[in-house]
XYZ file of N, CA, C and O in Angstrom:
556
model
N 91.647 80.648 -27.816
C 91.670 82.119 -27.822
C 90.296 82.662 -27.538
O 89.290 81.974 -27.743
N 90.248 83.964 -27.188
C 88.958 84.606 -26.942
C 88.197 84.688 -28.233
O 88.677 84.592 -29.335
N 86.883 84.878 -28.051
C 85.987 84.935 -29.193
C 85.782 86.414 -29.546
O 86.013 87.309 -28.803
N 85.206 86.603 -30.744
C 84.865 87.961 -31.185
C 83.431 88.217 -30.615
O 82.501 87.427 -30.816
N 83.296 89.302 -29.874
C 82.059 89.560 -29.193
C 81.328 90.776 -29.850
O 82.014 91.729 -30.326
N 80.020 90.723 -29.842
C 79.232 91.898 -30.280
C 79.310 92.957 -29.206
O 79.764 92.660 -28.081
N 78.826 94.174 -29.483
C 78.841 95.198 -28.479
C 78.020 94.801 -27.272
O 78.442 95.054 -26.121
N 76.829 94.214 -27.464
C 75.926 93.786 -26.368
C 76.655 92.732 -25.566
O 76.573 92.637 -24.323
N 77.346 91.748 -26.203
C 78.071 90.706 -25.543
C 79.234 91.277 -24.728
O 79.450 90.863 -23.572
N 79.906 92.293 -25.269
C 80.980 92.956 -24.519
C 80.431 93.607 -23.208
O 81.060 93.547 -22.143
N 79.290 94.196 -23.304
C 78.597 94.722 -22.093
C 78.341 93.711 -21.078
O 78.473 93.915 -19.904
N 77.869 92.584 -21.560
C 77.549 91.467 -20.652
C 78.841 90.939 -19.943
O 78.824 90.616 -18.809
N 79.986 90.895 -20.689
C 81.222 90.433 -20.146
C 81.760 91.357 -19.146
O 82.263 90.918 -18.063
N 81.792 92.626 -19.352
C 82.473 93.588 -18.471
C 81.574 94.401 -17.611
O 81.988 95.187 -16.778
N 80.226 94.126 -17.621
C 79.300 94.853 -16.767
C 79.518 94.493 -15.294
O 80.082 93.499 -14.968
N 78.966 95.355 -14.496
C 79.098 95.185 -13.031
C 77.842 94.442 -12.496
O 76.738 94.571 -13.084
N 77.987 93.783 -11.361
C 76.878 93.160 -10.725
C 76.483 91.824 -11.250
O 77.192 91.233 -12.063
N 75.315 91.276 -10.778
C 74.885 89.981 -11.179
C 74.485 89.977 -12.637
O 74.169 91.048 -13.200
N 74.473 88.811 -13.257
C 74.160 88.726 -14.695
C 73.290 87.530 -14.981
O 73.527 86.456 -14.509
N 72.186 87.796 -15.679
C 71.310 86.741 -16.239
C 71.458 86.849 -17.747
O 71.155 87.876 -18.350
N 71.795 85.727 -18.303
C 71.928 85.678 -19.824
C 70.825 84.782 -20.301
O 70.724 83.612 -19.917
N 69.906 85.344 -21.144
C 68.846 84.628 -21.701
C 68.825 84.925 -23.233
O 68.692 86.038 -23.623
N 68.988 83.844 -23.992
C 68.982 84.037 -25.474
C 68.709 82.641 -26.101
O 68.679 81.654 -25.445
N 68.472 82.700 -27.422
C 68.125 81.480 -28.121
C 69.324 80.494 -28.176
O 70.512 80.911 -27.963
N 69.027 79.276 -28.416
C 70.032 78.219 -28.573
C 70.999 78.572 -29.667
O 70.620 79.133 -30.758
N 72.322 78.409 -29.421
C 73.279 78.645 -30.423
C 73.722 80.086 -30.534
O 74.374 80.482 -31.487
N 73.244 80.963 -29.675
C 73.490 82.415 -29.791
C 74.800 82.797 -29.100
O 75.199 83.936 -29.185
N 75.460 81.862 -28.471
C 76.717 82.248 -27.793
C 76.609 82.462 -26.265
O 77.509 83.052 -25.706
N 75.539 82.029 -25.687
C 75.379 82.273 -24.167
C 76.573 81.689 -23.399
O 77.155 82.355 -22.582
N 76.925 80.424 -23.660
C 77.958 79.814 -22.912
C 79.293 80.573 -23.130
O 80.035 80.773 -22.181
N 79.606 80.904 -24.331
C 80.803 81.641 -24.681
C 80.860 82.985 -23.963
O 81.934 83.368 -23.390
N 79.771 83.671 -23.901
C 79.753 84.993 -23.247
C 79.923 84.738 -21.773
O 80.717 85.524 -21.104
N 79.249 83.779 -21.129
C 79.458 83.546 -19.760
C 80.891 83.146 -19.375
O 81.420 83.608 -18.391
N 81.502 82.317 -20.213
C 82.869 81.905 -19.991
C 83.800 83.148 -20.024
O 84.652 83.324 -19.178
N 83.581 84.007 -20.968
C 84.390 85.192 -21.082
C 84.111 86.159 -19.920
O 85.091 86.755 -19.393
N 82.896 86.205 -19.440
C 82.646 87.029 -18.285
C 83.325 86.510 -17.072
O 83.907 87.276 -16.276
N 83.198 85.198 -16.846
C 83.876 84.618 -15.694
C 85.399 84.814 -15.773
O 86.029 85.220 -14.839
N 85.962 84.640 -16.965
C 87.392 84.838 -17.136
C 87.728 86.266 -16.839
O 88.762 86.537 -16.139
N 86.886 87.223 -17.312
C 87.135 88.611 -17.010
C 87.090 88.861 -15.513
O 87.969 89.558 -14.948
N 86.129 88.364 -14.798
C 86.039 88.531 -13.345
C 87.284 87.933 -12.562
O 87.743 88.460 -11.618
N 87.739 86.804 -13.073
C 88.890 86.158 -12.469
C 90.204 86.832 -12.725
O 91.126 86.707 -11.934
N 90.334 87.559 -13.823
C 91.596 88.049 -14.294
C 91.711 89.576 -14.289
O 92.742 90.155 -14.633
N 90.625 90.287 -13.952
C 90.704 91.780 -13.978
C 91.793 92.227 -12.982
O 92.092 91.563 -11.986
N 92.423 93.295 -13.352
C 93.575 93.847 -12.621
C 93.177 94.304 -11.173
O 93.885 94.009 -10.222
N 92.046 94.996 -11.097
C 91.608 95.492 -9.779
C 90.487 94.565 -9.258
O 89.520 94.331 -9.988
N 90.688 94.072 -8.099
C 89.686 93.192 -7.419
C 89.254 91.971 -8.200
O 88.077 91.815 -8.421
N 90.195 91.175 -8.615
C 89.754 89.888 -9.241
C 89.016 89.020 -8.212
O 89.247 89.114 -7.070
N 88.032 88.309 -8.769
C 87.248 87.365 -7.888
C 87.910 86.041 -7.963
O 88.285 85.585 -9.045
N 87.986 85.311 -6.837
C 88.505 83.936 -6.838
C 87.462 83.010 -7.376
O 86.249 83.192 -7.088
N 87.898 82.063 -8.187
C 86.987 81.119 -8.875
C 86.094 80.358 -7.890
O 84.918 80.122 -8.219
N 86.555 80.099 -6.753
C 85.756 79.320 -5.790
C 84.756 80.242 -5.027
O 84.035 79.666 -4.181
N 84.681 81.497 -5.348
C 83.727 82.404 -4.782
C 82.541 82.617 -5.711
O 81.630 83.380 -5.377
N 82.546 82.052 -6.894
C 81.502 82.283 -7.896
C 80.346 81.226 -7.735
O 80.671 80.125 -7.304
N 79.274 81.629 -8.102
C 78.110 80.684 -8.247
C 77.613 80.772 -9.732
O 77.153 81.826 -10.145
N 77.738 79.660 -10.387
C 77.304 79.610 -11.815
C 76.323 78.404 -11.934
O 76.683 77.338 -11.652
N 75.047 78.808 -12.217
C 74.078 77.736 -12.321
C 73.473 77.645 -13.689
O 73.329 78.656 -14.393
N 73.249 76.432 -14.134
C 72.683 76.157 -15.397
C 71.491 75.249 -15.252
O 71.217 74.753 -14.203
N 70.951 74.839 -16.393
C 69.720 73.950 -16.306
C 70.117 72.450 -16.466
O 69.310 71.627 -16.095
N 71.267 72.148 -17.048
C 71.612 70.736 -17.273
C 72.956 70.448 -16.779
O 73.862 71.317 -16.782
N 73.165 69.144 -16.476
C 74.507 68.712 -16.059
C 75.504 68.895 -17.175
O 76.706 69.297 -16.989
N 75.019 68.607 -18.415
C 75.935 68.763 -19.571
C 76.404 70.189 -19.722
O 77.564 70.464 -20.035
N 75.477 71.140 -19.532
C 75.825 72.597 -19.668
C 76.844 73.013 -18.562
O 77.771 73.718 -18.797
N 76.665 72.501 -17.326
C 77.597 72.799 -16.250
C 79.005 72.192 -16.545
O 79.970 72.877 -16.411
N 79.061 70.986 -17.071
C 80.292 70.348 -17.389
C 80.983 71.099 -18.537
O 82.185 71.312 -18.528
N 80.186 71.517 -19.555
C 80.699 72.288 -20.636
C 81.319 73.608 -20.215
O 82.391 74.028 -20.620
N 80.584 74.276 -19.303
C 81.060 75.551 -18.750
C 82.400 75.365 -18.019
O 83.364 76.112 -18.289
N 82.516 74.360 -17.210
C 83.744 74.095 -16.486
C 84.914 73.805 -17.445
O 85.992 74.282 -17.281
N 84.597 72.939 -18.458
C 85.651 72.520 -19.417
C 86.147 73.769 -20.190
O 87.303 73.981 -20.360
N 85.184 74.588 -20.679
C 85.564 75.795 -21.437
C 86.407 76.744 -20.538
O 87.343 77.369 -21.040
N 86.003 76.875 -19.320
C 86.803 77.706 -18.431
C 88.221 77.208 -18.224
O 89.222 78.015 -18.236
N 88.389 75.937 -18.056
C 89.666 75.298 -17.927
C 90.514 75.565 -19.209
O 91.708 75.950 -19.093
N 89.918 75.436 -20.337
C 90.599 75.650 -21.617
C 91.027 77.107 -21.704
O 92.199 77.404 -22.011
N 90.149 78.017 -21.432
C 90.460 79.481 -21.557
C 91.522 79.871 -20.529
O 92.442 80.604 -20.872
N 91.456 79.341 -19.330
C 92.527 79.673 -18.342
C 93.824 79.067 -18.814
O 94.930 79.777 -18.681
N 93.809 77.922 -19.386
C 95.081 77.322 -19.878
C 95.661 78.190 -20.987
O 96.843 78.362 -21.089
N 94.750 78.673 -21.884
C 95.310 79.531 -23.003
C 95.890 80.773 -22.406
O 96.955 81.263 -22.878
N 95.275 81.393 -21.420
C 95.776 82.595 -20.813
C 97.121 82.285 -20.082
O 98.047 83.158 -20.184
N 97.206 81.185 -19.445
C 98.470 80.853 -18.796
C 99.594 80.618 -19.810
O 100.719 81.015 -19.578
N 99.240 80.020 -20.940
C 100.233 79.827 -22.001
C 100.780 81.174 -22.530
O 101.970 81.333 -22.813
N 99.921 82.176 -22.579
C 100.294 83.510 -22.985
C 101.024 84.303 -21.913
O 101.824 85.195 -22.213
N 100.703 84.036 -20.702
C 101.292 84.742 -19.468
C 101.738 83.762 -18.444
O 101.129 83.709 -17.325
N 102.768 82.975 -18.707
C 103.148 81.937 -17.797
C 103.618 82.352 -16.413
O 103.564 81.603 -15.443
N 103.955 83.595 -16.251
C 104.430 84.110 -14.981
C 103.265 84.746 -14.130
O 103.523 85.117 -12.964
N 102.138 84.795 -14.653
C 101.002 85.419 -13.947
C 100.475 84.419 -12.887
O 99.715 83.470 -13.143
N 100.801 84.739 -11.649
C 100.460 83.934 -10.484
C 98.898 83.869 -10.300
O 98.419 82.809 -9.802
N 98.198 84.926 -10.571
C 96.784 84.929 -10.415
C 96.095 83.923 -11.317
O 95.180 83.188 -10.910
N 96.588 83.820 -12.601
C 96.020 82.812 -13.497
C 96.181 81.421 -13.004
O 95.262 80.620 -13.035
N 97.336 81.162 -12.522
C 97.628 79.796 -11.989
C 96.782 79.512 -10.803
O 96.212 78.414 -10.615
N 96.671 80.423 -9.921
C 95.849 80.336 -8.681
C 94.385 80.096 -9.086
O 93.700 79.215 -8.529
N 93.847 80.844 -10.077
C 92.494 80.717 -10.490
C 92.249 79.305 -11.081
O 91.188 78.709 -10.909
N 93.216 78.817 -11.829
C 93.068 77.504 -12.386
C 92.901 76.409 -11.301
O 92.137 75.548 -11.396
N 93.679 76.616 -10.252
C 93.616 75.691 -9.116
C 92.266 75.827 -8.402
O 91.580 74.804 -8.057
N 91.846 77.047 -8.147
C 90.569 77.299 -7.476
C 89.338 76.906 -8.307
O 88.263 76.566 -7.743
N 89.520 76.746 -9.620
C 88.371 76.420 -10.466
C 87.839 75.074 -10.116
O 86.615 74.755 -10.251
N 88.674 74.155 -9.576
C 88.172 72.844 -9.171
C 87.215 72.875 -8.070
O 86.429 72.009 -7.893
N 87.194 73.986 -7.303
C 86.285 74.176 -6.192
C 85.132 75.051 -6.524
O 84.263 75.308 -5.708
N 85.119 75.565 -7.717
C 84.053 76.543 -8.114
C 82.707 75.872 -8.164
O 82.563 74.713 -8.503
N 81.707 76.608 -7.753
C 80.293 76.107 -7.685
C 79.685 76.367 -9.087
O 78.970 77.293 -9.281
N 79.883 75.393 -9.943
C 79.316 75.442 -11.278
C 78.428 74.146 -11.360
O 78.975 73.048 -11.419
N 77.127 74.354 -11.356
C 76.247 73.179 -11.227
C 74.874 73.567 -11.816
O 74.583 74.649 -12.248
N 73.967 72.553 -11.761
C 72.625 72.799 -12.148
C 71.897 73.476 -10.961
O 72.395 73.472 -9.897
N 70.780 74.086 -11.320
C 69.956 74.721 -10.286
C 69.586 73.772 -9.213
O 69.671 74.021 -7.988
N 69.086 72.543 -9.621
C 68.653 71.563 -8.561
C 69.839 71.075 -7.723
O 69.711 70.901 -6.495
N 71.010 70.908 -8.331
C 72.206 70.443 -7.549
C 72.583 71.573 -6.520
O 72.857 71.231 -5.357
N 72.522 72.820 -6.922
C 72.796 73.926 -6.022
C 71.821 73.909 -4.867
O 72.233 74.036 -3.687
N 70.546 73.820 -5.182
C 69.492 73.873 -4.120
C 69.672 72.648 -3.185
O 69.517 72.800 -1.934
N 69.946 71.462 -3.728
C 70.121 70.278 -2.896
C 71.300 70.528 -1.965
O 71.222 70.194 -0.774
N 72.424 71.016 -2.466
C 73.553 71.264 -1.628
C 73.259 72.269 -0.538
O 73.720 72.114 0.637
N 72.530 73.256 -0.868
C 72.141 74.307 0.085
C 71.302 73.678 1.217
O 71.536 73.893 2.390
N 70.302 72.863 0.837
C 69.486 72.161 1.838
C 70.298 71.221 2.695
O 70.185 71.174 3.910
N 71.227 70.491 2.047
C 72.116 69.553 2.836
C 73.000 70.268 3.783
O 73.197 69.798 4.916
N 73.487 71.413 3.397
C 74.353 72.175 4.256
C 73.658 72.836 5.410
O 74.276 73.072 6.476
N 72.414 73.190 5.184
C 71.688 73.942 6.255
C 70.348 73.289 6.703
O 69.443 73.925 7.133
N 70.318 71.943 6.646
C 69.093 71.230 6.989
C 68.647 71.509 8.376
O 67.454 71.611 8.655
N 69.573 71.758 9.332
C 69.144 71.985 10.704
C 68.408 73.337 10.864
O 67.537 73.404 11.741
N 68.729 74.311 10.024
C 67.965 75.608 10.114
C 66.618 75.475 9.418
O 65.753 76.341 9.595
N 66.443 74.433 8.617
C 65.193 74.271 7.897
C 64.277 73.242 8.609
O 63.177 72.895 8.063
N 64.684 72.787 9.774
C 63.929 71.828 10.571
C 63.700 70.532 9.776
O 62.548 70.000 9.847
N 64.685 70.096 9.079
C 64.631 68.852 8.322
C 65.476 67.799 9.022
O 66.467 68.142 9.661
N 65.087 66.561 8.889
C 65.883 65.478 9.550
C 67.240 65.377 8.754
O 67.264 65.579 7.566
N 68.334 65.002 9.427
C 69.638 64.910 8.755
C 69.684 63.824 7.649
O 70.471 63.877 6.810
N 68.744 62.843 7.747
C 68.762 61.807 6.744
C 67.696 62.003 5.670
O 67.319 61.112 4.936
N 67.312 63.252 5.439
C 66.276 63.538 4.375
C 66.923 63.111 3.055
O 68.119 63.055 2.867
N 66.055 62.846 2.082
C 66.505 62.485 0.754
C 65.491 62.981 -0.253
O 64.386 63.292 0.032
N 65.979 63.067 -1.488
C 65.111 63.446 -2.597
C 64.358 62.201 -3.054
O 64.982 61.102 -3.242
N 63.050 62.332 -3.213
C 62.238 61.208 -3.582
C 62.499 60.760 -4.996
O 62.787 61.590 -5.898
N 62.422 59.469 -5.219
C 62.524 58.914 -6.591
C 61.176 59.099 -7.347
O 60.185 59.493 -6.732
N 61.141 58.758 -8.621
C 59.918 59.004 -9.426
C 58.777 58.209 -8.868
O 57.687 58.741 -8.791
N 58.990 56.957 -8.445
C 57.925 56.185 -7.891
C 57.314 56.761 -6.648
O 56.084 56.879 -6.474
N 58.191 57.286 -5.766
C 57.753 57.910 -4.507
C 56.961 59.158 -4.812
O 55.940 59.465 -4.182
N 57.442 59.950 -5.740
C 56.794 61.219 -6.120
C 55.409 60.957 -6.744
O 54.491 61.747 -6.400
N 55.261 59.952 -7.549
C 53.968 59.610 -8.089
C 53.001 59.232 -7.003
O 51.871 59.605 -6.976
N 53.512 58.397 -6.040
C 52.698 57.965 -4.934
C 52.232 59.095 -4.075
O 51.096 59.244 -3.770
N 53.180 60.059 -3.747
C 52.827 61.206 -2.996
C 51.778 62.048 -3.728
O 50.876 62.556 -3.069
N 51.952 62.224 -4.988
C 51.047 63.021 -5.802
C 49.586 62.337 -5.745
O 48.656 63.102 -5.610
N 49.623 61.060 -5.910
C 48.271 60.362 -5.860
C 47.624 60.549 -4.476
O 46.427 60.774 -4.437
N 48.406 60.439 -3.431
C 47.899 60.602 -2.122
C 47.387 62.009 -1.861
O 46.309 62.234 -1.258
N 48.065 62.923 -2.404
C 47.676 64.360 -2.214
C 46.354 64.662 -2.968
O 45.551 65.431 -2.541
N 46.161 63.959 -4.105
C 44.943 64.233 -4.867
C 43.807 63.502 -4.203
O 42.674 63.873 -4.216
């Protein structure tokens, strides 16, 4: 079920435009973001398709947690409204949603558009050993 939100959290959930949530650990950031995403997917006028969202976090664990919580919340909503075709559609589209770490998003962006960046198609991210070597050479 949905969580109890403070007034500021409600503003974050239903506000218009892009959103940056910054708060202390354990303050409910993930819960607020999940409710905001659910709000955007399910609003009556102009719902956004799940695969059109970009949600970036700092860790793989946080991205996985976000996706899991969204699946759970969508499942709860579908249980309450089993005939709602938009909810079912959003649950399907969620598998394609771009929920990732910042580095994974940037890497995908570079991989998708390497030719515009004048990069070779076989570019790769350096490993720790390579990065230490390059750093030493640069110094």
